[in-house]
């Protein structure tokens, strides 16, 4: 492996990096444990290890780019969520963040339930042995075929997302001679992201049925009259990467208000309330996520208080974390290729993947961290932008970060916190081969989703 530094790195005193990296960290060799999965550490030679295995060995055996998932960390996070919410509440892992048969098995073993939102996710869940009653089916446009499969399989709940769907699901259930347990997804007029939430007067988006204008109350009215449906509760999901509980507070208050209205009008006390997912994780050192037990306590207190005020029995609470469970448990390992210093700007570091394995930066302007992981370095920090190999100038993996100035082609760098919405949103752009997901635990590494091959590409291309 070549260790020669590229010629004279650029000076970048005039460039103010955007986002989190206003200044280089004191020591680039120190890994901030907040953004790395729990078993990640540096060994005596300075190379990063996960689950007791050095990254160079992982790269050699599995190639790059690849996602390495820390199984012990994943299981520990599942247990922490299950323990925090206890026997009187339910935790549904949002499968869209990342789903595979191994993940389903681990969820099952650790006592979590599972959200799916497509026929494909449902098939994966059932195939890996998740009991149907522990599955919730979501989506704003479920096909009749998907509804039939979900009802036939006996999923524990279908979350109804529109007036048309109320009728559709009721018809399918009746035709199959079943009574399907359902929740109604409402939009509460709150949109939450990271540190603030926005109260929105009208709901200009595709999900759910608005509380505003009495629409959600009308949806409840209709659902209660249909024989094929057993309406058990109300569902609300307000956003993503949320740190501040204030949005959940407003959401819970408005959902409980609806429960009180339903009781007053129909004499029915709905027994469930689902507050959705969206809990934030640390992508950079600047993020401070809450622990599951703090979240459980905060949500439990809010719902209990609001129900007492409305003289309602406290319903059974459920939550649907996706990112908060799987996000921190994986990193993407890349090999450094072309390094292009742009005088007075920054250095572009190209890796062997890009927007095909992580679309989040291009799609949401997401922030990530990055570290040199095949060795340590005492070189000066260099302002970099980590970019992929795709034919698109927006193909950015990490917008602004610092790496050592002696970075060289062949070095391995890793981007932490890529467990959620990276492999699950991966594409074949430029006929890229989607990377494998490798589970690492106690000195053993096992492929749970294999790398795509050019044969896979040609097999789909039927000529
Ligand atoms: C996406 C989604 C989630 C999970 O969101 P995270 O940000 O991954 O926690 C949960 N519930 C619903 C309805 C969703 O659409």
mmCIF file of C-alpha atoms and ligand atoms in Angstrom, residues 81 92-98 115 117 138-139 159 161 185 207 235-242 274-281 283 319-327 420-421, ligand 1:
data_model
loop_
_atom_site.group_PDB
_atom_site.id
_atom_site.type_symbol
_atom_site.label_atom_id
_atom_site.label_comp_id
_atom_site.label_asym_id
_atom_site.label_seq_id
_atom_site.Cartn_x
_atom_site.Cartn_y
_atom_site.Cartn_z
ATOM 1 C CA UNK A 81 -35.587 0.127 24.211
ATOM 2 C CA UNK A 92 -41.838 -1.544 17.009
ATOM 3 C CA UNK A 93 -38.557 -1.399 15.080
ATOM 4 C CA UNK A 94 -39.144 0.558 11.841
ATOM 5 C CA UNK A 95 -37.919 -1.935 9.256
ATOM 6 C CA UNK A 96 -37.493 0.653 6.526
ATOM 7 C CA UNK A 97 -34.327 1.902 8.295
ATOM 8 C CA UNK A 98 -32.662 -1.419 7.475
ATOM 9 C CA UNK A 115 -43.090 -2.143 11.387
ATOM 10 C CA UNK A 117 -44.386 -0.709 4.868
ATOM 11 C CA UNK A 138 -47.789 0.938 7.306
ATOM 12 C CA UNK A 139 -47.860 2.948 4.106
ATOM 13 C CA UNK A 159 -52.209 1.524 10.227
ATOM 14 C CA UNK A 161 -53.682 6.207 6.191
ATOM 15 C CA UNK A 185 -52.771 7.532 11.431
ATOM 16 C CA UNK A 207 -49.355 10.941 5.115
ATOM 17 C CA UNK A 235 -51.183 6.735 15.472
ATOM 18 C CA UNK A 236 -49.022 9.833 15.027
ATOM 19 C CA UNK A 237 -45.517 10.180 13.567
ATOM 20 C CA UNK A 238 -44.118 13.700 13.531
ATOM 21 C CA UNK A 239 -40.683 13.733 11.926
ATOM 22 C CA UNK A 240 -37.135 12.426 11.994
ATOM 23 C CA UNK A 241 -33.795 12.943 13.749
ATOM 24 C CA UNK A 242 -35.613 14.637 16.666
ATOM 25 C CA UNK A 274 -48.679 5.109 18.935
ATOM 26 C CA UNK A 275 -46.320 8.093 18.955
ATOM 27 C CA UNK A 276 -44.226 6.987 15.979
ATOM 28 C CA UNK A 277 -40.466 7.114 15.611
ATOM 29 C CA UNK A 278 -38.025 9.811 14.624
ATOM 30 C CA UNK A 279 -35.691 9.838 17.612
ATOM 31 C CA UNK A 280 -32.311 11.340 16.751
ATOM 32 C CA UNK A 281 -28.823 9.822 16.850
ATOM 33 C CA UNK A 283 -23.916 11.665 13.349
ATOM 34 C CA UNK A 319 -43.188 3.764 19.645
ATOM 35 C CA UNK A 320 -41.417 3.002 16.372
ATOM 36 C CA UNK A 321 -37.705 3.803 16.468
ATOM 37 C CA UNK A 322 -35.759 2.832 13.349
ATOM 38 C CA UNK A 323 -32.728 5.073 13.091
ATOM 39 C CA UNK A 324 -32.231 5.197 16.883
ATOM 40 C CA UNK A 325 -31.742 1.422 16.983
ATOM 41 C CA UNK A 326 -29.818 0.529 13.832
ATOM 42 C CA UNK A 327 -28.251 3.872 12.846
ATOM 43 C CA UNK A 420 -30.039 3.478 8.991
ATOM 44 C CA UNK A 421 -31.319 4.581 5.565
HETATM 45 C C1 LIG B 1 -39.993 6.351 9.182
HETATM 46 C C2 LIG B 1 -40.976 6.012 10.215
HETATM 47 C C3 LIG B 1 -40.541 5.580 11.472
HETATM 48 C C4 LIG B 1 -39.080 5.471 11.842
HETATM 49 O O1 LIG B 1 -38.424 6.686 11.827
HETATM 50 P P1 LIG B 1 -36.937 6.792 12.440
HETATM 51 O O2 LIG B 1 -36.555 8.188 12.159
HETATM 52 O O3 LIG B 1 -36.098 5.799 11.705
HETATM 53 O O4 LIG B 1 -37.053 6.464 13.889
HETATM 54 C C5 LIG B 1 -41.493 5.220 12.391
HETATM 55 N N1 LIG B 1 -42.825 5.288 12.102
HETATM 56 C C6 LIG B 1 -43.274 5.702 10.904
HETATM 57 C C7 LIG B 1 -44.724 5.732 10.645
HETATM 58 C C8 LIG B 1 -42.373 6.083 9.923
HETATM 59 O O5 LIG B 1 -42.826 6.498 8.750
#
